[in-house]
Coordinates of C-alpha atoms and ligand atoms in Angstrom, one line a residue:
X18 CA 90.6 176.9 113.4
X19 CA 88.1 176.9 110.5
X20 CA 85.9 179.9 109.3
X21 CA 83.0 178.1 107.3
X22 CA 80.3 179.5 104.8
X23 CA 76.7 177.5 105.5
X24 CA 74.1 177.7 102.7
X25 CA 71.0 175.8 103.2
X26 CA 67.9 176.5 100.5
X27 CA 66.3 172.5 100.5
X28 CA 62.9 173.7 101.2
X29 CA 61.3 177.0 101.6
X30 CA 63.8 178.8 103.9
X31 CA 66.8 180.5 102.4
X32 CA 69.6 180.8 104.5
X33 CA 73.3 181.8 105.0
X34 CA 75.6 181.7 107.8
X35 CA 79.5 182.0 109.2
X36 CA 80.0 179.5 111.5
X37 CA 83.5 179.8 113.4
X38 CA 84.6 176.8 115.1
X39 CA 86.3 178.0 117.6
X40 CA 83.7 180.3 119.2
X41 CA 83.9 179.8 122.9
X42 CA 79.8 180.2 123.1
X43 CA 76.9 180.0 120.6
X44 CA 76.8 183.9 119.7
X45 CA 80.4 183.6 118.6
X46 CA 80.6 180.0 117.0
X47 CA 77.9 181.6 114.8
X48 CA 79.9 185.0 113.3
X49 CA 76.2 186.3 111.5
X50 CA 73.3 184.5 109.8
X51 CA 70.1 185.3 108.1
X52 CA 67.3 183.1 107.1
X53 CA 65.0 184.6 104.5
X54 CA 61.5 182.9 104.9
X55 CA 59.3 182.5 102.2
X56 CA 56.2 181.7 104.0
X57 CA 54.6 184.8 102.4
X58 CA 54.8 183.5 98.7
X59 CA 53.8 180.3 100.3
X60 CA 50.7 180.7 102.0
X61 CA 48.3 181.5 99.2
X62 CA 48.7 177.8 98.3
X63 CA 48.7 176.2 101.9
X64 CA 52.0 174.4 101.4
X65 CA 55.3 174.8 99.9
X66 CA 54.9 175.0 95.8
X67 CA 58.8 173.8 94.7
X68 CA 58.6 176.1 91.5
X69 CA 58.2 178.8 93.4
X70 CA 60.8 177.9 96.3
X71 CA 63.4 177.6 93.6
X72 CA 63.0 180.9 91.8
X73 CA 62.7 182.5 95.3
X74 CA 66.0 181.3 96.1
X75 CA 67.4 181.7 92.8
X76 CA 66.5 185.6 93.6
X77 CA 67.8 185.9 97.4
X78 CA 70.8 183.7 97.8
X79 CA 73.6 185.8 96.3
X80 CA 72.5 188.9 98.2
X81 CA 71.6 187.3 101.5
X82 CA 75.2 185.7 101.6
X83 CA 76.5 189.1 100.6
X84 CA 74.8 190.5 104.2
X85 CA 75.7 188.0 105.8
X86 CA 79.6 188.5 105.0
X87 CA 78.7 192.3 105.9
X88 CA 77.3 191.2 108.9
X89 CA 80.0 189.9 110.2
X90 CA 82.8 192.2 108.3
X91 CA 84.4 189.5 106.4
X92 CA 85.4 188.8 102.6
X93 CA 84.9 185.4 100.9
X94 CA 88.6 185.0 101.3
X95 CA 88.3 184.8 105.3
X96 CA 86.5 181.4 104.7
X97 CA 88.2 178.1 105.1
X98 CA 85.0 176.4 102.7
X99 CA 82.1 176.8 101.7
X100 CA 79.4 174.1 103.1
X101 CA 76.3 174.1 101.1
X102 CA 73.6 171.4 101.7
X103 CA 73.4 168.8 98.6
X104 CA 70.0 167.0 99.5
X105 CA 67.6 165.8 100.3
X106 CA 65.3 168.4 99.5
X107 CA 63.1 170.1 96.8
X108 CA 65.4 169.3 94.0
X109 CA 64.9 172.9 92.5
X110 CA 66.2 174.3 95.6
X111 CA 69.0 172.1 96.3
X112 CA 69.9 172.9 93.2
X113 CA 70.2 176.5 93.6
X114 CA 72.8 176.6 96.8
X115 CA 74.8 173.9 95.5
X116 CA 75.4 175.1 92.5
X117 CA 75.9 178.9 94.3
X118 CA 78.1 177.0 96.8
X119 CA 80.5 175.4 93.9
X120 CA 80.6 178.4 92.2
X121 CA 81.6 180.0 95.2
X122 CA 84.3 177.5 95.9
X123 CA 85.5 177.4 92.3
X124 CA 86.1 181.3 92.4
X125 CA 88.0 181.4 95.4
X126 CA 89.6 178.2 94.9
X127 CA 88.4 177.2 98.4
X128 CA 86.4 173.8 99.2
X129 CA 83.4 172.9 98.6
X130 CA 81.8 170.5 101.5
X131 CA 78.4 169.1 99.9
X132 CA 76.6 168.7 103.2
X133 CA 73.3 166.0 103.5
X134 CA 70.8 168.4 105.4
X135 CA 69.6 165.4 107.5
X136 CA 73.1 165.5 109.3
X137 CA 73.4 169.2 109.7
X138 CA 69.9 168.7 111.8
X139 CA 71.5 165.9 113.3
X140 CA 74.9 167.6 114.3
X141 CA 73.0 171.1 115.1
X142 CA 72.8 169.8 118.7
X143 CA 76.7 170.0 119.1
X144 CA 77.1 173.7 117.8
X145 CA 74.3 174.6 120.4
X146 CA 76.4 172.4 123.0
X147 CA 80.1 171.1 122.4
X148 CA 80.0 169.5 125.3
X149 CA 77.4 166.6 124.1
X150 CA 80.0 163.6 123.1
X151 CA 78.9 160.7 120.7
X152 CA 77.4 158.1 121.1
X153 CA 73.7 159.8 121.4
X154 CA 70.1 158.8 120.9
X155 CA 68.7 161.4 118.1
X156 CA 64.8 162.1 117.4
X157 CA 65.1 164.0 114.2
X158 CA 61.2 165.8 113.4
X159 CA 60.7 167.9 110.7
X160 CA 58.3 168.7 108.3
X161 CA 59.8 165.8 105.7
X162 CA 61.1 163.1 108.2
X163 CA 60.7 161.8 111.5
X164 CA 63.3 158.7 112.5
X165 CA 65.1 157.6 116.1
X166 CA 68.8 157.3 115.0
X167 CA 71.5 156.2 116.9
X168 CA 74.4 159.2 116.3
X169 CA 78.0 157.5 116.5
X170 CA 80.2 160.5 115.1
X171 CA 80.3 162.5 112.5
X172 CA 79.0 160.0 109.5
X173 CA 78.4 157.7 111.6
X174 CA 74.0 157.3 111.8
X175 CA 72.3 153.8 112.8
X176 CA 68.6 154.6 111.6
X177 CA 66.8 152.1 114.3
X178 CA 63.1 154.0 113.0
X179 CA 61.7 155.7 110.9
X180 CA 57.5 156.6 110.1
X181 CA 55.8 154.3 107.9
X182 CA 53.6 157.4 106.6
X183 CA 53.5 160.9 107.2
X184 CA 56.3 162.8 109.3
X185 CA 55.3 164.4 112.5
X186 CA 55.5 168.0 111.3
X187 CA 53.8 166.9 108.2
X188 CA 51.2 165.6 110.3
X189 CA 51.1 169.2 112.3
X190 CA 50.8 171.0 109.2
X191 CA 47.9 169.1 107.7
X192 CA 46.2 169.4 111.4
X193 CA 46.7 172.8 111.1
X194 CA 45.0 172.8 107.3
X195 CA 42.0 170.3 108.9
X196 CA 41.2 173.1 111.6
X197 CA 41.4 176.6 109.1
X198 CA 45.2 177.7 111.1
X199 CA 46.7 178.3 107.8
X200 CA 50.3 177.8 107.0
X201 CA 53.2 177.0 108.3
X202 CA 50.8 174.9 110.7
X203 CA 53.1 173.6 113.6
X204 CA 53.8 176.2 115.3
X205 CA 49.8 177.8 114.9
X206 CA 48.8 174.3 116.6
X207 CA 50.9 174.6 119.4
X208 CA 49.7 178.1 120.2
X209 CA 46.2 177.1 119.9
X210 CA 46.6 174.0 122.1
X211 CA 47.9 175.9 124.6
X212 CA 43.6 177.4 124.9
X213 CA 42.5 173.7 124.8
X214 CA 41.7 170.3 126.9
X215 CA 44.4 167.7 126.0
X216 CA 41.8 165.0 127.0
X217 CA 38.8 166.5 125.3
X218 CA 38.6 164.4 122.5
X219 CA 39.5 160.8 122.4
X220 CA 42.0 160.1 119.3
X221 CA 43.9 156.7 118.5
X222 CA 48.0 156.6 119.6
X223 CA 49.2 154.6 116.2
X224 CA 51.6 151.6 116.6
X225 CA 52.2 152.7 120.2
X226 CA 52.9 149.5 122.3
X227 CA 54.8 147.7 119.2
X228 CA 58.2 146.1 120.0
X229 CA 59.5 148.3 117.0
X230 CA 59.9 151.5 117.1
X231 CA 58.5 153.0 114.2
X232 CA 56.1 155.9 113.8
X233 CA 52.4 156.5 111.6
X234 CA 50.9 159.4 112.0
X235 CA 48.1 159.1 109.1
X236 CA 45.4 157.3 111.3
X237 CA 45.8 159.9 113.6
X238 CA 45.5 163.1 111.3
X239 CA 42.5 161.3 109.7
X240 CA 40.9 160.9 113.3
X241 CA 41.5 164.3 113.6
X242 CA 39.7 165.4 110.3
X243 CA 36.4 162.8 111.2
X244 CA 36.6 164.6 114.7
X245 CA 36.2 168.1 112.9
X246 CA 33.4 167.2 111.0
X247 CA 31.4 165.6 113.4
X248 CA 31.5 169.0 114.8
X249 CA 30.9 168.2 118.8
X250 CA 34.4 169.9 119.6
X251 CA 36.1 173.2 119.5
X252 CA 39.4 173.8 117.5
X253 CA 41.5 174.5 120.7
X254 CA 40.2 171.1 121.9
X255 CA 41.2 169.4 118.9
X256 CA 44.6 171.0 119.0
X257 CA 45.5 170.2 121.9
X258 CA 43.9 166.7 121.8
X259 CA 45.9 165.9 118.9
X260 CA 49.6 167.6 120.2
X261 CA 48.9 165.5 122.9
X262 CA 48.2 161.8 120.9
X263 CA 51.4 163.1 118.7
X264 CA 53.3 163.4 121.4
X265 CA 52.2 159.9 123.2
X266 CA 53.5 158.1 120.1
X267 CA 57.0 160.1 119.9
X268 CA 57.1 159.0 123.9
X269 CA 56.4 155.6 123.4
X270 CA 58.7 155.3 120.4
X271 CA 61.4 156.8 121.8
X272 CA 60.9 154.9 124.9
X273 CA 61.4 151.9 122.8
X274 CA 64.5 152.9 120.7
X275 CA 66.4 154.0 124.2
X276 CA 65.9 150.3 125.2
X277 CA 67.2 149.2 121.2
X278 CA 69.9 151.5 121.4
X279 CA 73.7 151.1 123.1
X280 CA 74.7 152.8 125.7
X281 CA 74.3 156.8 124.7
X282 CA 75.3 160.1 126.6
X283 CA 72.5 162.0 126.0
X284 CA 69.1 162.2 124.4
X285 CA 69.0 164.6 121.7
X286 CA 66.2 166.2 119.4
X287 CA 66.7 168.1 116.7
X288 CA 65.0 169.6 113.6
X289 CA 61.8 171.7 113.1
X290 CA 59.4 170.0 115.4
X291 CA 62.0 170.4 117.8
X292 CA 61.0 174.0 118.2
X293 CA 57.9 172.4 120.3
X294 CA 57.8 173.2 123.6
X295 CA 55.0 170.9 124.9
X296 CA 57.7 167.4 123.3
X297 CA 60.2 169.0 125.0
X298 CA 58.9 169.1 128.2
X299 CA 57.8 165.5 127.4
X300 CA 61.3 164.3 125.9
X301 CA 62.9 165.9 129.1
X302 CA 61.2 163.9 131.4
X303 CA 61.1 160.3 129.5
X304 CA 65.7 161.4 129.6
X305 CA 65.2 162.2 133.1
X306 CA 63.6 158.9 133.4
X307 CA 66.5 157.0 131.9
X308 CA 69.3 159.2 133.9
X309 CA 69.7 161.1 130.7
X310 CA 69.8 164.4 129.8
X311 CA 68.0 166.2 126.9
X312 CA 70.2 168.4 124.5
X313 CA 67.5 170.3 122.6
X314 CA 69.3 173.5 120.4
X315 CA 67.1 176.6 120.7
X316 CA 64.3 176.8 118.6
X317 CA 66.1 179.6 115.6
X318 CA 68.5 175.9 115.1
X319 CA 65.4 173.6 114.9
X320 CA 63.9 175.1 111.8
X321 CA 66.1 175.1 108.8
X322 CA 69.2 177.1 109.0
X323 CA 72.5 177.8 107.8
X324 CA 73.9 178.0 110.3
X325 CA 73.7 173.4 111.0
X326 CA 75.0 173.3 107.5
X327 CA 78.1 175.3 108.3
X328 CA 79.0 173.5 111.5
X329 CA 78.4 170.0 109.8
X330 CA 81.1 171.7 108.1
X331 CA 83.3 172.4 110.3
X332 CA 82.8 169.2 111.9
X333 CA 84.2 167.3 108.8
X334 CA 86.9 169.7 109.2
X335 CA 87.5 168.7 111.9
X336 CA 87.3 165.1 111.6
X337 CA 89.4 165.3 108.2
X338 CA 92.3 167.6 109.7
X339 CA 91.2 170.2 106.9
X340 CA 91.7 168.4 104.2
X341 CA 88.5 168.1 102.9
X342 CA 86.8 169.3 99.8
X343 CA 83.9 167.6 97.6
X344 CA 84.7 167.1 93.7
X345 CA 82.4 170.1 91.9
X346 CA 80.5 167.3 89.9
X347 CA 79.0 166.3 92.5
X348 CA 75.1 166.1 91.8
X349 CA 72.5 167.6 94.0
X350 CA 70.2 164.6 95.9
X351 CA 66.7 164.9 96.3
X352 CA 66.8 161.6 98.3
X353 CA 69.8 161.1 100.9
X354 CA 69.2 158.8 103.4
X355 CA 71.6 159.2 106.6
X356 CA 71.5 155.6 107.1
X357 CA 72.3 154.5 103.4
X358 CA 72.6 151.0 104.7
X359 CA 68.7 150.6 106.5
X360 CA 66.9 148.7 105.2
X361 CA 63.4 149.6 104.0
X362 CA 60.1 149.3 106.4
X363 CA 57.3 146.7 105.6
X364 CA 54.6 149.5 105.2
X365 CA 56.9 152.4 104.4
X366 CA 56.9 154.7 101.4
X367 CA 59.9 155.5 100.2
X368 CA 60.6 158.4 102.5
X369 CA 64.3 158.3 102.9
Ligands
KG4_428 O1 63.3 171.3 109.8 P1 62.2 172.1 109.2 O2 62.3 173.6 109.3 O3 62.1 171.8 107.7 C1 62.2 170.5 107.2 O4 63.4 170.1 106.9 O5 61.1 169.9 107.1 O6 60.8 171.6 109.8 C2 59.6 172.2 109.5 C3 58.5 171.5 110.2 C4 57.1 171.9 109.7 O7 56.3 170.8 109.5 C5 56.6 172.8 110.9 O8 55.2 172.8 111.0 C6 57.2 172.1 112.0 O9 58.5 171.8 111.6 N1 57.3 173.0 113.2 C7 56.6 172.7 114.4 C8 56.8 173.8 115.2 N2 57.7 174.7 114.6 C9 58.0 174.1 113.4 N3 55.8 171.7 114.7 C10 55.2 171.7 115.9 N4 55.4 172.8 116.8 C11 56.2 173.8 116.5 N5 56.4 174.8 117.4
ZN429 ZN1 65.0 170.6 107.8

């Protein structure tokens, strides 16, 4: 019923999908995507330099979304809209699809759907399983965020926690930095755990027992760094020692959210932490605990994609009966909370 366009380029992954929505499995909900990394241009620096994210998009977005309509033997006039994400994100970036996206849109008089990339994580779960219904308990983990939310439909988000410092996969990167992996760190830590003892060396679980469910990982990635200097332990141990404190808190927290939340059908994680294996073993088991299942999408719709921004699309599509369409004014966000109405947490930054 609706052929949508998904452009995501927020942070240092260009992307572009066709997402059908009436695909009767994953491989034909999603026509053809590509996802350009630009861990490459990247690595020299050990993080993600936004200057150079935004020219690299600026360079491979028109002819990636070219492929990808090769790819999958369609024109521009096939699509219903085009879905672009609008924030949060390096603003440089966000910039760059958006402005692709309307011009897009503006050309072949389709509409535009300014996506928040927060909910096209949060939704991504649904395109890798239409059967999970709303209400549902989401931990979203990525590189920039790590909150519990309580997912009532589509727009519908009820942040009940959020971290009061670092986010988890910012706290996996800068683990992999303390220990030499290089970058992007998360998924070199999780390899290299997989050599190590997860009790070898004792690190602190923050804020674990609190009747709130919030998350800090900062005294934990500092333990982490005093542990490496003191020198007594090998990097596997440390790897795994600090995967496994990580994973502690997201238990406990989560554990603590399922009791704040309503009733929920299943509990859900998304976004690029996601692609763990070791917290999704854990996560599995804490559901199975609460007579829930776990709806994890597979790993290639944890990280960022575009193919989450064109099904968030479709699912306001949906929602709206097709008449949908964002005015092409519409500024890009580098901060977009899902929860516009939460308040802020004593402690916090201002991480949305
Ligand atoms: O969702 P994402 O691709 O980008 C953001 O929106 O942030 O998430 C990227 C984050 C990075 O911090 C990366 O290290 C982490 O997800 N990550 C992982 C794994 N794969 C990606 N962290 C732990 N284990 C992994 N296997
Ligand atoms: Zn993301």
């Amino acid at each position: 019923m609706a052929l949508i366009l998904g452009i995501e380029s927020s942070c240092d992954e260009t992307a572009a999908a066709i997402v059908d929505s009436d695909g009767d499995r994953l491989d034909t909900r999603i026509v053809a995507q590509r996802i350009a990394s630009q861990d490459a241009a990247h690595r020299p620096y050990g993080g993600v330099v936004p200057e150079i994210a935004a020219r690299a998009h600026a360079e491979i977005l028109s002819p990636l979304i070219a492929q990808v309509l090769a790819d999958a033997g369609l024109s521009l006039d096939a699509m219903d809209a085009i879905a672009a994400t609008a924030g949060p994100g390096l603003i440089g970036g966000v910039m760059v699809g958006l402005v692709t996206g309307k011009a897009l849109a503006m050309a072949t008089g389709k509409p535009l759907l300014a996506i928040n990339h927060l909910e096209g994580h949060a939704l991504s779960p649904r395109l890798a399983d239409p059967t999970l219904e709303f209400p549902y308990l989401l931990l979203l983990v990525s590189g920039g965020h790590c909150q519990l939310l309580e997912v009532g439909g589509v727009g519908q988000y009820r942040r009940l926690a959020t971290t009061i410092d670092d986010a988890l996969g910012e706290a996996f990167d800068k683990t992999a930095k303390i220990l030499g992996l290089g970058y992007p760190g998360g998924p070199a830590v999780e390899r290299l755990a997989r050599e190590g003892d997860p009790r070898a060396v004792p690190l602190p679980r923050p804020l674990v027992g609190s009747g709130e469910p919030h998350f800090s990982f900062a005294g934990l990635k500092s333990a982490v760094m005093r542990a490496q200097l003191a020198g007594q332990h090998g990097k596997a141990d440390l790897a795994a020692s600090f995967q496994q404190a990580a994973i502690d808190c997201v238990i406990d927290r989560t554990r603590i959210a399922l009791g704040a939340a309503g009733e929920v059908s299943a509990l859900v994680v998304a976004g690029g932490v996601a692609a763990n294996a070791a917290l999704r073993r854990a996560l599995a088991t804490l559901a199975a605990d609460h007579g829930l299942r776990l709806v994890a999408p597979p790993p290639v719709l944890c990280t960022d994609n575009a193919a989450m921004i064109g099904w968030a699309g479709v699912e306001r599509w949906h929602m709206e009966n097709g008449r949908v369409g964002d005015p092409l004014d519409l500024p890009a966000r580098p901060r977009w909370p899902l929860d516009e109405q939460a308040a802020p947490v004593r402690g916090a930054g201002v991480k949305g």
